[in-house]
């Protein structure tokens, strides 16, 4: 069974020529990641019961300040504790877009307010729960994960522990708040247009979006319309790397297995930089400043850094991705109508209904043409990695998103247009199936965290993780704590 309690010898037994990595578990700065917590349980320094009960106490206290959870299940979490005191059971959360047996899946929507509990785990969740984790609740998400902020009408806004006037991002905003505030060391998340990387960026976390088809529960075909993947949000790179290695699928065409990395291999990369977003606009001054500082940091580490261009028309890409997003919303609304009728549809949010109307108007011929264009973007993206190994861009065009900026009181067409300008970078890797990550190496002048976005080609997950470990050593973030902290 895969878990977070592997010793250093096991972690390094990957066949890769790894550079010596610091013993992070021995330093107070990393004492609260999942790997270190499992080690302390194994050693008898603490017990799984103590760890889970403490996390439940933190969760209940944090909920009052951050509104990050839609369910905290103290009796269920206690009932799932292992019999052995030295068997790890790392407390975690499941995002409320995925089924977990015994809990309702509300999809961030008022339409699902009274649904019965799920009768089985969704496939990725089932695999994740074999990793010696103990889910203690479900985290908030925008309706159907459609927005880059977590402010559903069903639950209200989730607050950022760095500044509660700002959003945690979306759609994995509840999970991000839980990890950033020290409630749990890692939490389930998924990413269909940036939903792991955006909250990681805004909350000072490491957010890794795996390659399409890489992890458990996914189909093996490289279909550009299959944009969403599951993973976790973490504070340390090694927690994400171990999750990746443990949950990767077998015999995925075109991909080599991810080794169990615990530190950097130390490769030097050619890194192409794109600054302008999908509308060819520049990011705000804080983001631009962070990008400039990141370039200098990468050069000081021995990497080659230079400007490159988008390998396709970015404005056409943004229009087509929006159309695909709208078709997904149309499918979700059709499901609500089938399950709950017109009353259920009437309870959906304005943006959801707006997007669904746009998506429902796509003819079969237009949908077929769209799929052809999506495949073209994917192929052009992959072909662009001839002169560079990896790509650096901003995560978002804004360094922070005030709560209410994309509020439901505004016309949905305006909200969608503003959102697509803000998220002009992250959807590229969802459509192309490529791995990408937000790495919390920068801060703004006001002290807010600022992630930087790195990406590769589909299958380049290990290469990105190598760079992440290097950046974690060169610009450590483990000591940073938000003002609202429960760890």
Coordinates of C-alpha atoms in Angstrom, one line a residue:
X1 CA 0.0 0.0 0.0
X2 CA 1.4 3.4 -0.9
X3 CA 1.6 5.9 1.9
X4 CA 3.6 8.9 3.2
X5 CA 5.8 6.9 5.5
X6 CA 8.5 5.8 3.2
X7 CA 12.0 6.2 4.5
X8 CA 14.8 8.0 2.7
X9 CA 16.3 4.9 1.2
X10 CA 13.0 4.0 -0.3
X11 CA 12.4 7.5 -1.6
X12 CA 15.7 7.5 -3.4
X13 CA 15.3 4.0 -4.9
X14 CA 14.1 5.3 -8.2
X15 CA 17.1 4.6 -10.4
X16 CA 17.5 8.4 -10.9
X17 CA 20.9 10.0 -10.2
X18 CA 19.5 12.3 -7.5
X19 CA 21.5 15.0 -5.9
X20 CA 21.7 14.9 -2.1
X21 CA 18.5 16.5 -0.7
X22 CA 18.3 18.2 2.7
X23 CA 16.6 16.1 5.4
X24 CA 13.5 18.3 5.5
X25 CA 11.7 16.1 8.1
X26 CA 14.3 17.1 10.6
X27 CA 13.8 20.8 10.3
X28 CA 11.0 22.7 12.1
X29 CA 10.1 24.5 8.9
X30 CA 8.9 21.3 7.3
X31 CA 7.6 19.5 10.4
X32 CA 4.0 19.9 9.3
X33 CA 4.1 18.3 5.9
X34 CA 2.5 14.9 5.4
X35 CA 5.7 13.1 5.0
X36 CA 7.1 14.4 8.3
X37 CA 3.8 13.8 10.2
X38 CA 3.8 10.2 9.0
X39 CA 7.4 9.8 10.2
X40 CA 6.5 11.1 13.6
X41 CA 3.5 8.7 13.9
X42 CA 5.8 5.8 12.8
X43 CA 8.3 6.7 15.4
X44 CA 5.8 7.0 18.2
X45 CA 6.4 10.7 18.7
X46 CA 2.6 11.2 18.1
X47 CA -0.3 8.9 17.1
X48 CA -2.7 8.9 14.3
X49 CA -5.5 9.6 16.8
X50 CA -3.7 12.7 18.1
X51 CA -3.0 14.0 14.6
X52 CA -6.6 13.5 13.4
X53 CA -8.2 15.0 16.5
X54 CA -5.9 18.0 16.4
X55 CA -6.8 18.5 12.7
X56 CA -10.5 18.3 13.5
X57 CA -10.1 21.0 16.3
X58 CA -8.2 23.2 13.8
X59 CA -10.8 22.6 11.1
X60 CA -13.7 23.7 13.4
X61 CA -11.8 26.8 14.5
X62 CA -10.8 27.7 10.9
X63 CA -14.3 27.2 9.5
X64 CA -15.5 30.1 11.6
X65 CA -12.9 32.5 10.1
X66 CA -12.4 31.1 6.5
X67 CA -15.6 29.3 5.5
X68 CA -13.6 26.7 3.7
X69 CA -15.6 23.5 4.4
X70 CA -19.0 22.3 3.5
X71 CA -18.8 19.3 5.8
X72 CA -16.6 18.4 8.8
X73 CA -17.2 14.8 9.9
X74 CA -15.7 14.3 13.4
X75 CA -17.5 10.9 14.1
X76 CA -16.6 9.5 10.7
X77 CA -12.9 10.6 10.9
X78 CA -12.6 9.0 14.4
X79 CA -14.2 5.8 13.2
X80 CA -11.7 5.4 10.4
X81 CA -8.6 5.7 12.6
X82 CA -6.3 2.7 12.2
X83 CA -6.0 0.1 15.0
X84 CA -2.3 0.4 15.3
X85 CA -1.0 3.5 17.0
X86 CA 2.0 3.8 14.7
X87 CA 0.0 3.4 11.5
X88 CA -0.2 6.8 9.8
X89 CA -3.6 8.3 9.0
X90 CA -2.9 11.7 7.6
X91 CA -5.8 14.1 8.0
X92 CA -7.0 15.5 4.7
X93 CA -10.1 16.9 2.9
X94 CA -12.0 15.9 -0.3
X95 CA -13.1 18.6 -2.7
X96 CA -16.9 18.7 -3.1
X97 CA -16.9 17.9 -6.8
X98 CA -16.0 14.2 -6.1
X99 CA -17.9 11.4 -4.5
X100 CA -16.8 10.1 -1.1
X101 CA -18.9 7.3 0.3
X102 CA -21.2 8.4 3.0
X103 CA -21.1 12.1 2.2
X104 CA -23.3 14.1 -0.1
X105 CA -21.7 15.6 -3.2
X106 CA -23.2 19.1 -3.6
X107 CA -21.0 20.4 -6.4
X108 CA -21.1 23.9 -4.9
X109 CA -24.7 24.2 -6.0
X110 CA -28.0 25.0 -4.3
X111 CA -29.6 22.5 -6.7
X112 CA -27.8 19.7 -4.9
X113 CA -28.7 20.9 -1.4
X114 CA -30.7 17.8 -0.4
X115 CA -28.9 15.1 -2.3
X116 CA -28.4 11.8 -0.5
X117 CA -24.9 10.6 0.5
X118 CA -22.7 9.0 -2.2
X119 CA -22.7 5.2 -2.2
X120 CA -19.2 4.7 -3.4
X121 CA -15.9 6.7 -3.8
X122 CA -15.1 8.3 -7.1
X123 CA -12.1 6.4 -8.7
X124 CA -9.4 8.9 -7.9
X125 CA -10.7 9.5 -4.4
X126 CA -10.7 5.7 -3.9
X127 CA -7.0 5.5 -4.9
X128 CA -6.1 8.5 -2.8
X129 CA -7.7 7.0 0.2
X130 CA -5.4 4.0 0.0
X131 CA -2.4 6.2 0.8
X132 CA -2.9 6.2 4.6
X133 CA -4.9 9.4 4.6
X134 CA -8.0 10.0 6.6
X135 CA -10.6 12.4 5.1
X136 CA -12.2 14.6 7.8
X137 CA -14.5 16.6 5.6
X138 CA -15.3 18.2 2.2
X139 CA -14.1 21.5 1.0
X140 CA -16.0 24.3 -0.7
X141 CA -15.9 24.8 -4.5
X142 CA -17.7 27.2 -6.9
X143 CA -20.8 25.8 -8.6
X144 CA -19.5 22.8 -10.8
X145 CA -16.0 24.3 -10.5
X146 CA -16.8 26.8 -13.2
X147 CA -15.2 29.9 -11.6
X148 CA -11.7 31.0 -10.6
X149 CA -13.0 32.1 -7.2
X150 CA -14.8 30.1 -4.5
X151 CA -17.9 32.2 -3.7
X152 CA -20.9 30.0 -4.4
X153 CA -24.4 31.2 -3.5
X154 CA -24.9 27.9 -1.8
X155 CA -22.1 28.5 0.8
X156 CA -20.8 32.0 0.6
X157 CA -17.2 33.1 0.0
X158 CA -14.2 31.2 1.2
X159 CA -11.7 33.6 2.8
X160 CA -7.9 33.7 2.2
X161 CA -5.9 33.2 5.4
X162 CA -3.3 35.8 4.1
X163 CA -6.0 38.4 4.0
X164 CA -9.7 37.5 4.4
X165 CA -10.7 40.4 2.1
X166 CA -9.2 38.4 -0.8
X167 CA -10.3 35.2 -2.5
X168 CA -8.5 31.9 -2.2
X169 CA -9.1 31.4 -5.9
X170 CA -11.0 28.5 -7.4
X171 CA -12.1 26.1 -8.0
X172 CA -10.1 24.3 -5.3
X173 CA -10.4 27.3 -3.0
X174 CA -11.7 25.5 0.0
X175 CA -8.8 22.9 -0.1
X176 CA -6.3 25.7 -0.5
X177 CA -7.6 27.6 2.5
X178 CA -7.4 24.4 4.6
X179 CA -3.7 23.7 3.7
X180 CA -2.6 27.3 3.7
X181 CA -4.0 27.9 7.2
X182 CA -2.3 24.8 8.7
X183 CA -5.5 22.8 9.2
X184 CA -4.2 19.8 7.2
X185 CA -0.9 19.2 5.4
X186 CA -2.5 18.4 2.1
X187 CA -5.9 18.3 0.5
X188 CA -7.6 16.8 -2.6
X189 CA -8.0 19.2 -5.5
X190 CA -8.7 19.1 -9.2
X191 CA -7.8 21.3 -12.2
X192 CA -9.9 21.9 -15.3
X193 CA -8.7 25.3 -16.2
X194 CA -6.2 26.2 -13.4
X195 CA -8.2 25.1 -10.4
X196 CA -5.1 23.7 -8.6
X197 CA -2.6 26.3 -9.7
X198 CA -4.8 29.4 -9.1
X199 CA -5.5 28.7 -5.4
X200 CA -1.9 27.6 -4.9
X201 CA -0.7 30.9 -6.3
X202 CA -3.1 33.0 -4.2
X203 CA -2.5 31.1 -1.0
X204 CA 1.2 30.4 -1.0
X205 CA 1.1 26.7 -1.7
X206 CA 2.7 24.3 -4.1
X207 CA 0.1 23.3 -6.7
X208 CA 1.0 20.7 -9.3
X209 CA -1.3 19.8 -12.2
X210 CA -0.3 16.4 -13.6
X211 CA -0.3 15.4 -17.2
X212 CA -3.6 14.2 -18.7
X213 CA -4.1 10.5 -18.1
X214 CA -1.1 10.4 -15.7
X215 CA -2.9 9.6 -12.4
X216 CA -5.5 7.0 -11.2
X217 CA -9.0 7.1 -12.5
X218 CA -8.4 8.7 -15.9
X219 CA -8.8 7.4 -19.4
X220 CA -5.6 6.7 -21.3
X221 CA -6.5 8.6 -24.6
X222 CA -5.0 12.0 -25.2
X223 CA -8.3 13.7 -25.8
X224 CA -8.0 17.5 -25.7
X225 CA -11.6 17.9 -24.5
X226 CA -10.7 15.9 -21.3
X227 CA -9.4 19.0 -19.5
X228 CA -9.7 18.1 -15.9
X229 CA -7.3 16.1 -13.7
X230 CA -7.2 15.3 -9.9
X231 CA -4.3 15.8 -7.5
X232 CA -3.5 17.5 -4.2
X233 CA -2.5 20.9 -2.8
X234 CA 0.5 20.8 -0.6
X235 CA 3.0 23.0 1.3
X236 CA 6.0 20.9 0.3
X237 CA 7.2 19.6 -3.1
X238 CA 7.9 16.2 -1.7
X239 CA 4.3 15.6 -0.6
X240 CA 3.1 16.3 -4.1
X241 CA 5.9 14.2 -5.7
X242 CA 5.1 11.2 -3.5
X243 CA 1.4 11.5 -4.3
X244 CA 2.2 11.6 -8.0
X245 CA 4.5 8.6 -7.8
X246 CA 2.0 6.6 -5.8
X247 CA -1.1 7.4 -7.8
X248 CA 0.3 7.3 -11.4
X249 CA -1.5 4.9 -13.7
X250 CA 0.3 2.0 -15.3
X251 CA 1.2 1.7 -19.0
X252 CA 0.2 5.2 -20.1
X253 CA 1.1 5.6 -23.8
X254 CA 3.9 8.1 -24.4
X255 CA 4.9 8.5 -20.7
X256 CA 7.6 7.1 -18.5
X257 CA 7.0 6.4 -14.9
X258 CA 7.6 9.1 -12.3
X259 CA 10.4 8.2 -9.9
X260 CA 9.9 8.6 -6.2
X261 CA 11.8 11.9 -5.9
X262 CA 12.6 13.4 -2.5
X263 CA 15.0 16.0 -3.8
X264 CA 16.3 17.6 -7.0
X265 CA 18.0 15.7 -9.8
X266 CA 19.7 19.0 -10.5
X267 CA 19.2 19.3 -14.3
X268 CA 19.7 22.7 -16.0
X269 CA 16.9 23.7 -18.3
X270 CA 16.2 26.1 -21.2
X271 CA 13.2 28.0 -20.0
X272 CA 11.1 30.1 -22.3
X273 CA 9.1 33.0 -20.9
X274 CA 5.7 34.3 -22.0
X275 CA 4.5 37.5 -20.3
X276 CA 1.4 38.6 -22.2
X277 CA -1.9 36.8 -21.6
X278 CA -4.5 35.5 -24.0
X279 CA -5.7 39.0 -24.8
X280 CA -2.1 40.1 -25.4
X281 CA -2.4 42.3 -22.3
X282 CA 0.4 42.6 -19.7
X283 CA -0.2 41.3 -16.1
X284 CA -0.4 43.8 -13.3
X285 CA 2.8 45.4 -11.8
X286 CA 3.1 43.0 -8.9
X287 CA 2.9 39.9 -11.2
X288 CA 5.3 41.5 -13.7
X289 CA 7.8 42.3 -11.0
X290 CA 7.6 38.8 -9.7
X291 CA 8.2 37.4 -13.2
X292 CA 11.3 39.6 -13.6
X293 CA 12.7 38.5 -10.2
X294 CA 12.0 34.8 -11.1
X295 CA 14.0 35.2 -14.3
X296 CA 17.0 36.5 -12.4
X297 CA 16.6 33.7 -9.8
X298 CA 16.6 31.0 -12.6
X299 CA 19.7 32.5 -14.2
X300 CA 21.5 32.5 -10.9
X301 CA 20.7 28.8 -10.5
X302 CA 22.3 28.1 -13.9
X303 CA 19.2 27.8 -16.1
X304 CA 19.0 29.5 -19.5
X305 CA 16.1 31.9 -19.7
X306 CA 14.7 33.7 -22.8
X307 CA 11.5 35.1 -24.3
X308 CA 9.2 33.0 -26.5
X309 CA 5.8 33.5 -28.0
X310 CA 2.5 31.6 -27.8
X311 CA 2.6 28.9 -30.5
X312 CA -1.0 29.8 -31.6
X313 CA -3.3 32.8 -31.7
X314 CA -4.0 33.3 -28.0
X315 CA -7.2 35.2 -28.6
X316 CA -8.6 32.4 -30.7
X317 CA -7.5 29.9 -28.1
X318 CA -9.3 31.9 -25.3
X319 CA -12.5 32.0 -27.4
X320 CA -12.4 28.2 -28.1
X321 CA -11.6 27.3 -24.5
X322 CA -14.6 29.4 -23.4
X323 CA -16.8 27.6 -25.8
X324 CA -15.6 24.2 -24.5
X325 CA -16.2 25.4 -20.9
X326 CA -19.7 26.5 -22.0
X327 CA -20.4 23.1 -23.5
X328 CA -19.4 21.5 -20.1
X329 CA -21.8 23.9 -18.3
X330 CA -24.6 22.9 -20.7
X331 CA -24.0 19.2 -19.9
X332 CA -24.1 20.0 -16.1
X333 CA -27.3 21.9 -16.5
X334 CA -28.9 19.1 -18.5
X335 CA -28.0 16.8 -15.7
X336 CA -29.6 19.1 -13.2
X337 CA -32.8 19.3 -15.3
X338 CA -33.0 15.5 -15.6
X339 CA -32.5 15.0 -11.8
X340 CA -34.4 17.9 -10.3
X341 CA -36.5 19.5 -13.2
X342 CA -37.0 23.1 -13.8
X343 CA -37.0 24.0 -10.1
X344 CA -33.4 22.7 -9.8
X345 CA -32.3 24.6 -12.9
X346 CA -33.9 27.8 -11.4
X347 CA -31.6 27.4 -8.3
X348 CA -28.4 27.5 -10.4
X349 CA -26.3 30.6 -10.5
X350 CA -26.5 33.2 -13.2
X351 CA -23.1 32.4 -14.7
X352 CA -23.8 28.7 -14.9
X353 CA -27.1 29.4 -16.8
X354 CA -25.4 31.9 -19.0
X355 CA -22.6 29.5 -20.0
X356 CA -25.1 26.7 -20.4
X357 CA -27.1 28.8 -22.9
X358 CA -23.9 29.5 -24.9
X359 CA -22.9 25.8 -24.9
X360 CA -26.4 24.5 -25.8
X361 CA -26.3 26.6 -28.9
X362 CA -23.3 24.8 -30.4
X363 CA -24.4 22.6 -33.3
X364 CA -22.9 19.2 -33.9
X365 CA -21.0 20.5 -36.9
X366 CA -19.6 23.4 -34.9
X367 CA -18.7 21.0 -32.0
X368 CA -16.8 18.8 -34.4
X369 CA -14.9 21.8 -35.9
X370 CA -14.1 23.0 -32.3
X371 CA -12.6 19.6 -31.5
X372 CA -10.4 19.8 -34.5
X373 CA -9.1 23.3 -33.4
X374 CA -8.5 22.0 -29.9
X375 CA -6.3 19.2 -31.3
X376 CA -4.5 21.8 -33.3
X377 CA -3.7 23.9 -30.2
X378 CA -2.4 20.8 -28.5
X379 CA -0.1 19.8 -31.3
X380 CA 1.2 23.3 -31.8
X381 CA 2.0 23.5 -28.1
X382 CA 3.9 20.3 -28.1
X383 CA 5.8 21.2 -31.2
X384 CA 6.9 24.5 -29.7
X385 CA 9.2 22.8 -27.2
X386 CA 12.1 22.6 -29.6
X387 CA 14.2 25.5 -28.5
X388 CA 13.1 25.4 -24.8
X389 CA 12.6 22.6 -22.3
X390 CA 10.1 24.3 -20.0
X391 CA 7.8 27.3 -20.0
X392 CA 7.5 30.2 -17.4
X393 CA 4.4 32.4 -17.4
X394 CA 2.4 34.2 -14.7
X395 CA -0.3 32.1 -13.0
X396 CA -2.8 34.9 -13.2
X397 CA -2.9 38.4 -14.7
X398 CA -3.7 39.8 -11.2
X399 CA -1.7 39.2 -8.0
X400 CA -4.9 39.1 -5.9
X401 CA -8.6 38.9 -6.4
X402 CA -10.8 40.8 -3.9
X403 CA -13.8 38.9 -2.6
X404 CA -16.8 40.0 -4.7
X405 CA -14.8 41.2 -7.8
X406 CA -16.5 38.4 -9.8
X407 CA -19.7 38.5 -7.8
X408 CA -23.1 37.1 -8.8
X409 CA -24.6 40.6 -8.7
X410 CA -22.8 41.5 -11.9
X411 CA -24.0 40.6 -15.5
X412 CA -22.6 37.1 -16.2
X413 CA -21.2 38.1 -19.6
X414 CA -19.1 40.7 -17.9
X415 CA -18.0 38.3 -15.2
X416 CA -17.0 35.7 -17.8
X417 CA -15.0 38.2 -19.8
X418 CA -13.2 39.5 -16.7
X419 CA -12.5 36.0 -15.5
X420 CA -11.0 34.9 -18.8
X421 CA -8.7 37.9 -18.8
X422 CA -7.5 37.0 -15.3
X423 CA -6.9 33.3 -16.1
X424 CA -5.3 33.9 -19.4
X425 CA -2.4 31.5 -18.8
X426 CA -3.5 28.3 -17.0
X427 CA -6.1 26.8 -19.3
X428 CA -3.4 26.1 -22.0
X429 CA -2.1 23.1 -20.1
X430 CA -5.6 21.7 -19.5
X431 CA -6.4 21.6 -23.1
X432 CA -2.9 20.4 -24.2
X433 CA -2.8 17.8 -21.4
X434 CA 0.5 19.1 -20.2
X435 CA 1.8 19.2 -16.6
X436 CA 2.1 22.6 -14.9
X437 CA 2.7 24.0 -11.5
X438 CA 2.4 27.1 -9.4
X439 CA 5.5 27.5 -7.2
X440 CA 5.2 30.0 -4.2
X441 CA 8.7 31.5 -4.6
X442 CA 7.7 35.2 -4.7
X443 CA 5.8 37.7 -2.5
X444 CA 4.2 41.0 -3.4
X445 CA 5.1 44.3 -1.9
X446 CA 2.2 44.0 0.5
X447 CA 3.4 40.6 1.7
X448 CA 0.8 38.4 -0.2
X449 CA 2.1 35.2 -1.7
X450 CA 2.8 35.2 -5.4
X451 CA 3.3 31.9 -7.3
X452 CA 5.1 31.5 -10.6
X453 CA 3.8 29.2 -13.3
X454 CA 6.0 26.6 -15.0
X455 CA 4.9 24.0 -17.6
X456 CA 6.2 21.4 -19.9
X457 CA 5.0 19.0 -22.5
X458 CA 2.6 16.1 -21.7
X459 CA 4.7 13.5 -19.8
X460 CA 7.2 16.0 -18.5
X461 CA 6.0 15.7 -14.9
X462 CA 9.3 14.5 -13.4
X463 CA 11.2 17.3 -15.2
X464 CA 8.9 19.9 -13.6
X465 CA 9.2 18.2 -10.2
X466 CA 13.0 18.4 -10.5
X467 CA 12.8 22.2 -11.1
X468 CA 10.3 22.5 -8.2
X469 CA 12.7 20.9 -5.8
X470 CA 15.5 23.2 -7.0
X471 CA 13.3 26.2 -6.4
X472 CA 12.3 25.0 -3.0
X473 CA 16.0 25.0 -2.0
X474 CA 16.9 28.2 -3.8
X475 CA 13.9 30.3 -2.5
X476 CA 12.4 28.4 0.5
X477 CA 8.8 29.1 1.4
X478 CA 8.2 26.7 4.3
X479 CA 8.8 29.3 7.0
X480 CA 6.1 31.7 5.7
X481 CA 2.9 31.6 7.6
X482 CA -0.3 33.6 6.9
X483 CA -1.8 35.8 9.6
X484 CA -4.7 33.3 10.0
X485 CA -2.8 30.1 10.9
X486 CA -3.9 27.1 13.0
X487 CA -0.9 24.8 12.6

